[in-house]
Coordinates of C-alpha atoms and ligand atoms in Angstrom, one line a residue:
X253 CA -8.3 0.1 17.0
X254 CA -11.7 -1.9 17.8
X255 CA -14.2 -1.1 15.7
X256 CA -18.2 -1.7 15.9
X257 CA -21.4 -1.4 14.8
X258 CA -24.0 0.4 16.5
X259 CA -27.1 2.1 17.0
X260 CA -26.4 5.3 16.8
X261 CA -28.9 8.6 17.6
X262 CA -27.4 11.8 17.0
X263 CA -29.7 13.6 18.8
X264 CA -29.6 11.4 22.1
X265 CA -26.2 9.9 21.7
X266 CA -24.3 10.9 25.0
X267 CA -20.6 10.0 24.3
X268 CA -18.0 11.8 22.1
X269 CA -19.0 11.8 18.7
X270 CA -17.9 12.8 14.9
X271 CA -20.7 13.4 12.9
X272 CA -20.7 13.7 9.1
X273 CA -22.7 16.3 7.0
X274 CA -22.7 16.3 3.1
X275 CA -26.1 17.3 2.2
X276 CA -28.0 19.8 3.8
X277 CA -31.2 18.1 3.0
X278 CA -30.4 16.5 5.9
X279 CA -30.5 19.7 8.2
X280 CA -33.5 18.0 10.4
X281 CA -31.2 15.8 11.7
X282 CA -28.4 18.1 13.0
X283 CA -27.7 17.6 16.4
X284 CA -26.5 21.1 17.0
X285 CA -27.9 23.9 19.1
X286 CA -29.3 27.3 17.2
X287 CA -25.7 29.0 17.6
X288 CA -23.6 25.7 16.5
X289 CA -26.3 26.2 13.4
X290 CA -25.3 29.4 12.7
X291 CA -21.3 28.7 13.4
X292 CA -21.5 26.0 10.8
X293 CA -23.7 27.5 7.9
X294 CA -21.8 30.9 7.7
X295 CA -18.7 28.2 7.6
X296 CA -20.5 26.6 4.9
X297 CA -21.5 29.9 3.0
X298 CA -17.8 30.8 3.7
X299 CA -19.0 34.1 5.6
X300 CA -17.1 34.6 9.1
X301 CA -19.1 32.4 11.8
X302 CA -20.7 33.4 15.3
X303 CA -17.6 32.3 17.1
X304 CA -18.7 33.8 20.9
X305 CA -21.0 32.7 22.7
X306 CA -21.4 30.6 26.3
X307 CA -19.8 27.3 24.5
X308 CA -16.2 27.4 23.4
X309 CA -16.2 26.6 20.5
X310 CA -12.9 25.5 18.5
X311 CA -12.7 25.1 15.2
X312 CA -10.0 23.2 13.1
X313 CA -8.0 24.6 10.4
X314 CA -10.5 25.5 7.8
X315 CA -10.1 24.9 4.0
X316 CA -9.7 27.4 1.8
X317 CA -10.7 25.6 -1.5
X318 CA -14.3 25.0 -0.1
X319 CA -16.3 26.2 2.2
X320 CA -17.7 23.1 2.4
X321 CA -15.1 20.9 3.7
X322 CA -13.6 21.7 7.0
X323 CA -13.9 20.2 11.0
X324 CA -15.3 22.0 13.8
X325 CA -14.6 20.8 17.3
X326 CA -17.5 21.6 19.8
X327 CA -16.7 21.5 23.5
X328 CA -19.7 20.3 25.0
X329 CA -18.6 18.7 28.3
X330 CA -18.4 16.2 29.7
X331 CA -19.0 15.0 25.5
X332 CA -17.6 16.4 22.8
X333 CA -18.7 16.9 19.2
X334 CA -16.3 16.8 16.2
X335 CA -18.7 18.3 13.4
X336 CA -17.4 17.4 9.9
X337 CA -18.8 19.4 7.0
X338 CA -17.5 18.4 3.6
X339 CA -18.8 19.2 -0.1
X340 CA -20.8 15.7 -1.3
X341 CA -21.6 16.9 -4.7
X342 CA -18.1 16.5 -6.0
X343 CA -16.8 13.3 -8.1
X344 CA -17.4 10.2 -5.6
X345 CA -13.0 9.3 -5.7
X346 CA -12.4 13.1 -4.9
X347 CA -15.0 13.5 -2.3
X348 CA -13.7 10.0 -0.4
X349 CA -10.2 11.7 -0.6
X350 CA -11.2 14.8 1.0
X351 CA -13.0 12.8 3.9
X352 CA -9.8 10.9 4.5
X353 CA -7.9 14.0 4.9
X354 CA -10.4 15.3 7.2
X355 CA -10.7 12.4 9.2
X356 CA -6.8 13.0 9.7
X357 CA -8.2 16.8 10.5
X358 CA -10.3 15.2 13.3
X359 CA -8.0 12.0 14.5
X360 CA -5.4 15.3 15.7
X361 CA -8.0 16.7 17.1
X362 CA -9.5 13.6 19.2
X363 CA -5.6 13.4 20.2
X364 CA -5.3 16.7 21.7
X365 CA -8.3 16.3 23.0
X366 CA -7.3 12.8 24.4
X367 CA -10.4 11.1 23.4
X368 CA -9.7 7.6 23.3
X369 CA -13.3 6.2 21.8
X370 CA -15.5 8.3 19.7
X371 CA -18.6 7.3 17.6
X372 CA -19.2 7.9 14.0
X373 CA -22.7 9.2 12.1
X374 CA -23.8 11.1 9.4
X375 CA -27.3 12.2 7.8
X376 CA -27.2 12.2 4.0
X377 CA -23.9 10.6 3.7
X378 CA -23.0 7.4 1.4
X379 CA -21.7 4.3 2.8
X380 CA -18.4 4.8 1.0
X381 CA -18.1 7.9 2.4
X382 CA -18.4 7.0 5.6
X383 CA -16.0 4.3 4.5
X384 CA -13.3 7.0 3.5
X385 CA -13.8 8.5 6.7
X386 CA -13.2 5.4 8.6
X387 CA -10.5 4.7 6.5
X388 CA -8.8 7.9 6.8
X389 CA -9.0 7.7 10.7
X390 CA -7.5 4.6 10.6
X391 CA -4.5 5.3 8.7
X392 CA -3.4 8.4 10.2
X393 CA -4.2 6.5 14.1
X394 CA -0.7 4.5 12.5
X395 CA 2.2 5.8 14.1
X396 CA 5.6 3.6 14.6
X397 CA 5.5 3.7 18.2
X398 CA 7.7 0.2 19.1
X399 CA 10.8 1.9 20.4
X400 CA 9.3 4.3 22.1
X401 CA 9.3 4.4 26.2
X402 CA 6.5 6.3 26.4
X403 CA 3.0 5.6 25.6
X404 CA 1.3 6.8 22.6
X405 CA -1.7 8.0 21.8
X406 CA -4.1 6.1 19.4
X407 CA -7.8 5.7 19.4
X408 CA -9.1 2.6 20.7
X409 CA -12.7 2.6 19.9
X410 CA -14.4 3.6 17.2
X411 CA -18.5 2.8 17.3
X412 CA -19.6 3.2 13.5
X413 CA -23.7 3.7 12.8
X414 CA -25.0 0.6 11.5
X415 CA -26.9 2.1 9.0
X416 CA -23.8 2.2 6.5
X417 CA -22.3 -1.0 6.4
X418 CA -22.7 -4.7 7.5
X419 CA -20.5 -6.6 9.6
X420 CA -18.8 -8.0 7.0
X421 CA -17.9 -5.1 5.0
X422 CA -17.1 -3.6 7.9
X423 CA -14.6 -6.8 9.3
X424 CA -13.1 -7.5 5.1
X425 CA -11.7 -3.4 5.0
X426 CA -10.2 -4.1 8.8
X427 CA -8.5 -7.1 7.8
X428 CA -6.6 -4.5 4.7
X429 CA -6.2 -1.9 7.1
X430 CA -4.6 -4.7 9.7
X431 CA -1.9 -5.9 6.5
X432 CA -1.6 -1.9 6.0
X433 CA -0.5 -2.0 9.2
X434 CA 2.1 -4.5 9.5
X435 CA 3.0 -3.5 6.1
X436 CA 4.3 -0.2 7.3
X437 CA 5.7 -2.0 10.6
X438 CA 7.9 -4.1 8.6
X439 CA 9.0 -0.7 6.3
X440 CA 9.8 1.5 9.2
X441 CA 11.7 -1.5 11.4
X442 CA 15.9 -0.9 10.9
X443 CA 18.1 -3.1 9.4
X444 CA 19.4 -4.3 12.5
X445 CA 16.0 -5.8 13.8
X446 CA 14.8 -6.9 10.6
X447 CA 17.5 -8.5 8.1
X448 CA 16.6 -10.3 5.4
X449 CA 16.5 -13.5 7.5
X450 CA 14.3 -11.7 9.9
X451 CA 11.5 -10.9 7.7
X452 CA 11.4 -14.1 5.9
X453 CA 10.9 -15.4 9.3
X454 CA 8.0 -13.0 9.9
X455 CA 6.6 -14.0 6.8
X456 CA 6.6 -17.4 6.9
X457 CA 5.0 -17.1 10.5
X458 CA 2.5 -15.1 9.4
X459 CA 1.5 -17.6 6.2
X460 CA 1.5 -20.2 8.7
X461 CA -1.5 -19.0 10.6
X462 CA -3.6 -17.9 7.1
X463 CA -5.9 -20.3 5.7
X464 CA -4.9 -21.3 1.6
X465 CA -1.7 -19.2 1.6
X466 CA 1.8 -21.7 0.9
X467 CA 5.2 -20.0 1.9
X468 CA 8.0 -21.1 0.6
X469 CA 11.3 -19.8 1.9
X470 CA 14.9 -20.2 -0.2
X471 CA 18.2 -20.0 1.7
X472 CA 21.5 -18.8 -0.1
X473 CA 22.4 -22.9 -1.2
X474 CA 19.2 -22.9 -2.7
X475 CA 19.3 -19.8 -4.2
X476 CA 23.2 -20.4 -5.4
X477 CA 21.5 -23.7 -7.0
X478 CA 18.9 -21.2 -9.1
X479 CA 22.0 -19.4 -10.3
X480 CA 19.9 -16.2 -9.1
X481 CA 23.1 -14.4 -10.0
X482 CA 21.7 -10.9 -9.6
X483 CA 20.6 -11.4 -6.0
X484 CA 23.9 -13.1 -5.1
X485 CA 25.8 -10.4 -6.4
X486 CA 24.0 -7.7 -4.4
X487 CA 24.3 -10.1 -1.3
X488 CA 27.8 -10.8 -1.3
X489 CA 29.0 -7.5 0.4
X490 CA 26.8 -8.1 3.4
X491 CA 27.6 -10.4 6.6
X492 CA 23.4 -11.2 6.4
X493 CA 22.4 -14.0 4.4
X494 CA 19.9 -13.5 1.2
X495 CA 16.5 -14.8 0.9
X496 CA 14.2 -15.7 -1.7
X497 CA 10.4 -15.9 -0.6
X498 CA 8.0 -17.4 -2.4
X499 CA 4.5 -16.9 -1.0
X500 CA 1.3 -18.5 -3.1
X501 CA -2.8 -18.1 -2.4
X502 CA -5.0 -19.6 -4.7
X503 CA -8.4 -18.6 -4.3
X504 CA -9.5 -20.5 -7.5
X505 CA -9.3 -24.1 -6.4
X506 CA -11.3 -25.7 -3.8
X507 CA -14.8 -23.9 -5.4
X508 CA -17.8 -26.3 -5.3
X509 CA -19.4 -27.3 -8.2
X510 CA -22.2 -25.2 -9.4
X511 CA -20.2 -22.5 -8.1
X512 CA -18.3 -21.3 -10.9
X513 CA -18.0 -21.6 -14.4
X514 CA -15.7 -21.2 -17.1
X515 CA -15.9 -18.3 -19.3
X516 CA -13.9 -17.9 -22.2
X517 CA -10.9 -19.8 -20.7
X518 CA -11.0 -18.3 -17.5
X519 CA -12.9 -19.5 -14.0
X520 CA -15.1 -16.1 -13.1
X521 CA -17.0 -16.2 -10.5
X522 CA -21.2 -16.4 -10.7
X523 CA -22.2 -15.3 -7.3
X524 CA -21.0 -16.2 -4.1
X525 CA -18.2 -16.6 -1.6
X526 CA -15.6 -18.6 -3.1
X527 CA -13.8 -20.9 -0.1
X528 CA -10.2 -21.6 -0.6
X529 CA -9.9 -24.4 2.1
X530 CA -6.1 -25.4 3.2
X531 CA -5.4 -28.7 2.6
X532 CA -8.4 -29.0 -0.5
X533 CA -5.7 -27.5 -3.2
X534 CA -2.2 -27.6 -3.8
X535 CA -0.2 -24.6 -6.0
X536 CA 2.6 -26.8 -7.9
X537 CA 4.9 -24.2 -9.6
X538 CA 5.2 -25.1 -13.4
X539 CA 3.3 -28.3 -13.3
X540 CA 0.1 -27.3 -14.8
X541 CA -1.4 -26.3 -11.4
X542 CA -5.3 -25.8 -10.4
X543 CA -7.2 -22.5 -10.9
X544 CA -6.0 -20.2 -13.2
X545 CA -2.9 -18.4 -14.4
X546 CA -1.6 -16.1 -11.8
X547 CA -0.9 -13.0 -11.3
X548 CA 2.4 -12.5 -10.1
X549 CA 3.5 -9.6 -7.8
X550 CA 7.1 -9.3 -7.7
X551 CA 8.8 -7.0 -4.5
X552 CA 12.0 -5.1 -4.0
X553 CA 13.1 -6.2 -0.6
X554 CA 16.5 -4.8 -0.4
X555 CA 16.5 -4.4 3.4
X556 CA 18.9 -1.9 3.9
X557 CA 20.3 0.2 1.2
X558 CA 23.3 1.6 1.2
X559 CA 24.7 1.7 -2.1
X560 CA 27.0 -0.8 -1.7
X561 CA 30.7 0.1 -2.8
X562 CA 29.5 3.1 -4.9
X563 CA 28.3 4.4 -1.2
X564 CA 25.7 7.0 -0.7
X565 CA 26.7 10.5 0.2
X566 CA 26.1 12.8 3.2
X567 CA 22.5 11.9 4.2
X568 CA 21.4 10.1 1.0
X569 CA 21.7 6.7 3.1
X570 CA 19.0 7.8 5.5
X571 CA 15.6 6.1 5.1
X572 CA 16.8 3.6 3.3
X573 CA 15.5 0.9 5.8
X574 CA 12.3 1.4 3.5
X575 CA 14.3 0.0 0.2
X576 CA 12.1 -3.1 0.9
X577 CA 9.4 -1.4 0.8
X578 CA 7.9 -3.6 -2.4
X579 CA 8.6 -6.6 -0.8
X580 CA 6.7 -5.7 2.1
X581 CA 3.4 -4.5 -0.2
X582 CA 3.4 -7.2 -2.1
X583 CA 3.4 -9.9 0.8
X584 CA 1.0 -7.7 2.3
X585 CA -1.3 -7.5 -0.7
X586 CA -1.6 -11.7 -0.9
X587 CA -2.1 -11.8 3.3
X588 CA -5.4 -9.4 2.2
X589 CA -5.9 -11.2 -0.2
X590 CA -6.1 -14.6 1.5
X591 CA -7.6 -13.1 4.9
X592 CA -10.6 -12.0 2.3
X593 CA -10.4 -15.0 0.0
X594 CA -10.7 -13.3 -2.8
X595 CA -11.1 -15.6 -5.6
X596 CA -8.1 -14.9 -7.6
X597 CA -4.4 -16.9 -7.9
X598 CA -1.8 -14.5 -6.8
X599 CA 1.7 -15.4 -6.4
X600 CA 4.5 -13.0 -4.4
X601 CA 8.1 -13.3 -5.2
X602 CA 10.5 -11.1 -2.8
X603 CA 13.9 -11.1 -3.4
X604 CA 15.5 -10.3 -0.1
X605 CA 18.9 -9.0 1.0
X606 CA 20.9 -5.8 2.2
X607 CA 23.4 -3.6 -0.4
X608 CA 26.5 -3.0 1.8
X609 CA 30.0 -2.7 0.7
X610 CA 31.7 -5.6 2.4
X611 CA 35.4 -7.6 1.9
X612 CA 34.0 -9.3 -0.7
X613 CA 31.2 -6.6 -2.1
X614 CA 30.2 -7.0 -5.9
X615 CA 31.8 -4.1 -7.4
X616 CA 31.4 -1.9 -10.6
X617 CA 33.0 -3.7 -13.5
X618 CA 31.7 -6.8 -11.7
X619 CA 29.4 -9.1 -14.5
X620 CA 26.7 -11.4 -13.2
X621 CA 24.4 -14.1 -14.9
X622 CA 21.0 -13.7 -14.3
X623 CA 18.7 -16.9 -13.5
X624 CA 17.1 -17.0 -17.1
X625 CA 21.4 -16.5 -18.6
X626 CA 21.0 -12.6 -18.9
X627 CA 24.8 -10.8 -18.3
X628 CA 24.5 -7.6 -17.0
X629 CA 27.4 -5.3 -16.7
X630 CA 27.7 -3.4 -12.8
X631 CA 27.8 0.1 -13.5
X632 CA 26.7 0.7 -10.2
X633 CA 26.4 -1.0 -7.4
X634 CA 23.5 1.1 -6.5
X635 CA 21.3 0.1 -8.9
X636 CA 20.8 -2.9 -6.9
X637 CA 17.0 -3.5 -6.8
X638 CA 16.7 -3.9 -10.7
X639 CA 19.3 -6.7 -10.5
X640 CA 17.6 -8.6 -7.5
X641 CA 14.2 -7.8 -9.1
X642 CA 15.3 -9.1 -12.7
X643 CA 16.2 -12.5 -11.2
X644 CA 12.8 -12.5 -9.4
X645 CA 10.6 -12.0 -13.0
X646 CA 13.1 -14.3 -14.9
X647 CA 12.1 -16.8 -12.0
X648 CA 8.4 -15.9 -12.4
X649 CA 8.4 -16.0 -16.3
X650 CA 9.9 -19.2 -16.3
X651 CA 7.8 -21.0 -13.1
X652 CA 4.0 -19.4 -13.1
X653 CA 2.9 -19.1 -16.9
X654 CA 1.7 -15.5 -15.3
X655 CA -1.0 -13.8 -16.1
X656 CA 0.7 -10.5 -15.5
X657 CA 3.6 -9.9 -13.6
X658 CA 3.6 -6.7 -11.6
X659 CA 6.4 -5.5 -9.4
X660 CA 6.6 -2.5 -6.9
X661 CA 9.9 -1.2 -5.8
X662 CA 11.8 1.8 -4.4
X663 CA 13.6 1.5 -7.0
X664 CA 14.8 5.1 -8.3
X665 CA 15.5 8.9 -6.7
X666 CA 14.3 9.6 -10.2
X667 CA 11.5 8.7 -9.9
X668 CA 10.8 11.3 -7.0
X669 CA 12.4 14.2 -8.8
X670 CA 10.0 13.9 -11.6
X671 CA 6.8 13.2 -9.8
X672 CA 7.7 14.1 -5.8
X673 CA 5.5 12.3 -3.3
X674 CA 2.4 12.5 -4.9
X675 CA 2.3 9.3 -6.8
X676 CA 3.5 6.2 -8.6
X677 CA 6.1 6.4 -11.8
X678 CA 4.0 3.5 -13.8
X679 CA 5.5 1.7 -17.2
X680 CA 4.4 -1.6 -19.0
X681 CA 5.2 -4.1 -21.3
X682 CA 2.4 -5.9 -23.2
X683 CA -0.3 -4.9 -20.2
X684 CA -1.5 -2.2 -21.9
X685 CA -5.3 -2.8 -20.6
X686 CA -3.8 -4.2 -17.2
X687 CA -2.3 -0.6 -16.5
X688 CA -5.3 0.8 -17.5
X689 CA -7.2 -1.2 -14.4
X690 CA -4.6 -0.2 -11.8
X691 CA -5.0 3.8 -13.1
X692 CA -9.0 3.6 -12.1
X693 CA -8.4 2.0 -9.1
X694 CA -5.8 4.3 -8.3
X695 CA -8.1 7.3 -9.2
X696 CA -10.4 5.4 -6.9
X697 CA -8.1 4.9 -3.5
X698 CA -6.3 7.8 -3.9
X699 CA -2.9 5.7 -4.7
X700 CA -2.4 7.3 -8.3
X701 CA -0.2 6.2 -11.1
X702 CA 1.2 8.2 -13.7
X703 CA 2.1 5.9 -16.9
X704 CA 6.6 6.6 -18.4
X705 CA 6.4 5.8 -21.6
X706 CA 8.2 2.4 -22.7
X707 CA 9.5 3.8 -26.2
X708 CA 12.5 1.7 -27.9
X709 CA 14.8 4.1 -28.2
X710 CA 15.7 3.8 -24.4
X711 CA 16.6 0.2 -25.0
X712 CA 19.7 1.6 -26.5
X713 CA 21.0 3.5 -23.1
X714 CA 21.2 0.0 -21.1
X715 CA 23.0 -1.8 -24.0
X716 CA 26.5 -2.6 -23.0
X717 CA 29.8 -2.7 -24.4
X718 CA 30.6 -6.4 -22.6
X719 CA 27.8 -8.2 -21.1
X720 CA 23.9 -8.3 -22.7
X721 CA 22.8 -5.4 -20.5
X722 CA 24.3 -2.9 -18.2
X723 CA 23.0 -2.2 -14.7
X724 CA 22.3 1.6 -15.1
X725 CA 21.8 4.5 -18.2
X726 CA 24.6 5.6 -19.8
X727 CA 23.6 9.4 -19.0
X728 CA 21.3 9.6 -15.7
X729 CA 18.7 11.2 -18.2
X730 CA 15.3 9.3 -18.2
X731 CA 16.5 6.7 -15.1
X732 CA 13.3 5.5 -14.4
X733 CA 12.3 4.9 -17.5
X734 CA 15.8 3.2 -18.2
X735 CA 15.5 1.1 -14.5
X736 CA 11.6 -0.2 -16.0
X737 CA 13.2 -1.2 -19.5
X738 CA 15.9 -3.2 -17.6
X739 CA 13.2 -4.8 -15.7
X740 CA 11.2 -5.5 -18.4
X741 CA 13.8 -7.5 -20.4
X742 CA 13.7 -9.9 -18.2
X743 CA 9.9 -10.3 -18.1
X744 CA 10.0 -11.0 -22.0
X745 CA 6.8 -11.6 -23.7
X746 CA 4.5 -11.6 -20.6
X747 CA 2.4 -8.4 -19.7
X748 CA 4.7 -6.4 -17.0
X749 CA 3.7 -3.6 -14.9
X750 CA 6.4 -1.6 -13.3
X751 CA 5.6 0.2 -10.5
X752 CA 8.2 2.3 -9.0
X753 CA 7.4 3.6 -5.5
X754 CA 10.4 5.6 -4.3
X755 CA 8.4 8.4 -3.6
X756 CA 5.6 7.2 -1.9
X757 CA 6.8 4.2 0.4
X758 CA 8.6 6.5 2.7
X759 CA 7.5 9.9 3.8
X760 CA 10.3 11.9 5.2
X761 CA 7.7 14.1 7.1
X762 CA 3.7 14.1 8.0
X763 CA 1.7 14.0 4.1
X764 CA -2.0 14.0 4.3
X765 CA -3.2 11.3 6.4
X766 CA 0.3 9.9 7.0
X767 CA 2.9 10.6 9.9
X768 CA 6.2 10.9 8.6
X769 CA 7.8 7.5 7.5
X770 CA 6.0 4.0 5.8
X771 CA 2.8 4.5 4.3
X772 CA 2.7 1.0 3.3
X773 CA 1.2 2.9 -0.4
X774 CA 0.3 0.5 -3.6
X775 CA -1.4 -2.0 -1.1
X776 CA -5.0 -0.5 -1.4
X777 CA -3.9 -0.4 -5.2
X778 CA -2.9 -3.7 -5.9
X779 CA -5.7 -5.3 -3.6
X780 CA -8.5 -3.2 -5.5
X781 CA -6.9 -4.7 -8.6
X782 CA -6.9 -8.3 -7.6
X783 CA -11.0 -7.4 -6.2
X784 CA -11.1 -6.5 -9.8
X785 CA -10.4 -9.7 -11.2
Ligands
LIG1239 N1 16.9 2.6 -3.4 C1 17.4 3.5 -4.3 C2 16.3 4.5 -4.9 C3 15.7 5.4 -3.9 C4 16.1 6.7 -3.8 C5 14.5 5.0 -3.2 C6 15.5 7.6 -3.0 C7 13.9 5.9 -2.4 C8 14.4 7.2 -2.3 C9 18.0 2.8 -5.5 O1 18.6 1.6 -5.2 C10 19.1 3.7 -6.0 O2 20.0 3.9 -5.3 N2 19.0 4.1 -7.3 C11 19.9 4.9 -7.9 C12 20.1 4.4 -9.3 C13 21.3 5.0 -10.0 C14 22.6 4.6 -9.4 C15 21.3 4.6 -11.4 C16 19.4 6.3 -7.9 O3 18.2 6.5 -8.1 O4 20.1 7.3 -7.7
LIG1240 ZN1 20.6 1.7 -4.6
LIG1241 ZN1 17.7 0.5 -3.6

């Protein structure tokens, strides 16, 4: 999609148009006729509306929580007018939610219609709502159309009135949407086109062309030289060869002088861009490095999932091209980072490799040594991602000094029985206040956490009989919460988020402004967090 900024008049403005109405102060403005008037206020006053008349008029599916929020289409050829009415006066994160889901309302709407560019205004409406709106478009106009023969639709144009935003707010939220984009790409590819080889491939390719961002990429010698025992284990069934991917932005160093100053032990910002110039600062892992402590976002990239010698039933395997989901947030959420330059050090570790059950597959019973000397106990060998993610903190832990070390992963069906598909299953370690920044900003993008509690009495359930830890609970009571204590052993004393997205990553069909599979979810999260910083 090609977006711009324009002058926009409602009343004169002679191509297809969605226009935004919140406040009815702004009823002056309206660039409706005296029946269109009268359609939309007995909408708005929830009586029925004048529906007849020499126009067609169409309307789309109205709400029935408000009368304030729903989408009228008005057929006003050779120009159309996509009317979208919504209830301002509501909380300012509930209110941008409910524009994104109309915008979704609308996008269907501009499909059936086959309108291919469309601009966008409003009277009485807030920049961020018009943001929301924009935002919404763009992330239902995502379909995974690469295999397809046929063309598909999407909306090429979208002219935005420049009263909202400036170029650059406008260009920063496009380059998110763009890593959205590739994020849920990467998610929705198949096992077949993109192995663990594959995407470090991608990833590297992509660092190369971003300013300030370092890729590093370990093959299986190296990784068999880290004793990354967990991620070997889970490889060694599959003909595909692991990687390890270290990817590093540091939009601390390289700040001019004057710039910046150090507050209580940490570089904050004073005002300003800050510039992380390649070539102006080197990230050296453990050594003391410029800029300060990172945060490190860890990834589940277990490209195909499918369970390994304990083998999924029946049509549990399905969808599990999206167990590397994490993986593909996380990288996503430093490429946002680094195409913004956000002045913050954040460091991705993705563990990559497929779970199959091969001639020489890791199998229950099996015991592995962790990279930081951890033995864990297989259980089952579908309880993969902890043991490839557990390798990946321990490697953090011991390498970054971090900050915080958050990880996302698909890591537990759990997960979605006890919360379904509205949300992330949240637990931490010593990141008490850390958690507490990711649930506003979740509020605020509509990617919600819900916090598991941490208490000690789970420890007990992944104690085992032979090695320091087994793999999986001994009852399948509380496995998410057992999965993030697993985790969490390994991230020792340093403030851990868990983030387990098995039930958002992936939607089996069409949710809210989403088409049924990726939704590349926890990137808008985990960027508003680092923003936060
Ligand atoms: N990748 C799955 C979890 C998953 C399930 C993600 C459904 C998305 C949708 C994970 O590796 C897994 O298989 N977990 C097991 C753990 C169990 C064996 C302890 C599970 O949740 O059943
Ligand atoms: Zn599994
Ligand atoms: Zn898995």
């Amino acid at each position: 999609m090609i977006y711009s900024l324009q002058d926009i008049n409602p009343k004169t403005y002679e191509g297809d148009m969605i226009f935004m109405y919140g406040d009815e102060s702004a009823e002056r403005v309206l660039p409706l006729g005296k029946r269109e008037v009268e359609l939309v206020k007995g909408k708005r006053s929830g009586e029925r509306g004048v529906e007849s008349g020499e126009r067609r008029v169409e309307n789309g599916e109205r709400r029935a929580e408000s009368g304030k929020d729903f989408v009228v289409a008005f057929d006003r050829l050779p120009s159309r007018l996509y009317f979208v009415s919504f209830d301002s006066e509501r909380k300012g994160a509930e209110v941008q939610e409910r524009l994104r889901l109309l915008a979704a309302e609308v996008l269907r709407l501009l499909e059936r219609d086959g309108v291919r560019e469309v601009a966008l205004c409003g009277e009485g409406t807030l920049p961020e709502e018009v943001a929301a709106m924009v935002e919404g478009l763009t992330l239902a106009d995502y379909s995974f159309d690469r295999y397809k023969s046929k063309e598909c639709y999407h909306l090429e144009r979208l002219a935005v009135s420049r009263v909202f935003f400036s170029e650059e707010e406008l260009e920063s939220q496009r380059r998110l949407w763009n890593r959205i984009y590739w994020c849920r790409e990467w998610v929705n590819m198949p096992v077949a086109d993109l192995n663990a080889e594959r995407f470090a491939e991608e990833l590297e390719a992509v660092a190369k062309d971003l300013e300030g961002v370092r890729c590093t990429v370990m093959d299986r010698k190296k990784i068999e030289s880290l004793r990354m025992g967990g991620l070997l284990g889970v490889n060694r069934g599959s003909v595909d060869e692991p990687r390890f991917v270290v990817l590093e932005y540091d939009g601390c160093a390289g700040a001019e002088s004057g710039e910046w100053r150090v507050e209580s032990g940490e570089w904050r910002a004073e005002s300003g861009e800050r510039r992380a110039e390649s070539g102006e600062w080197r990230v050296e892992s453990g050594e003391g490095a410029p800029g300060e402590r990172p945060i490190v976002l860890v990834g589940k990239g277990v490209m195909y999932d499918t369970g390994g010698l304990n083998i999924k039933p029946e049509d549990y395997m399905q969808e599990m091209k999206s167990d590397m989901a994490g993986a593909a947030t996380m990288a996503s959420v430093v490429f946002a980072a680094a195409d913004n330059r956000l002045p913050v050090r954040v460091v991705a570790l993705l563990p990559l490799t497929d779970n199959r059950p091969g001639g020489n597959a890791y199998a229950a019973d099996d015991i592995l040594t962790m990279y930081d000397g951890t033995t864990v106990e297989v259980v089952n060998t579908d309880a993969e991602g902890r043991l490839i993610l557990a390798d990946a903190i321990a490697y953090g832990v011991k390498n970054y000094n971090p900050r915080v070390i958050i990880d996302a992963a698909t890591l537990t069906g759990a997960a979605v029985r006890a919360i379904s598909t509205f949300g992330i299953a949240a637990m931490q370690t010593n990141a008490e206040r850390e958690l507490e920044m990711l649930k506003i900003v979740g509020e605020e993008v509509h990617e919600r956490l819900v916090e598991f509690p941490m208490w000690r009495e789970y420890d007990e359930l992944i104690r085992s009989e032979y090695a320091d830890l087994r793999n999986c609970g001994t009852t399948p009571q509380a496995g998410t919460i057992t999965a993030g204590k697993f985790l969490a052993h390994f991230a020792k004393d340093v403030p851990f988020v868990h983030l387990d997205i098995a039930g958002v990553a992936y939607f089996t069909k069409a949710q809210g402004y989403y088409r049924a599979g990726a939704s590349g979810y926890g990137t808008r999260l985990l960027y508003g967090f680092l923003q936060m910083q």
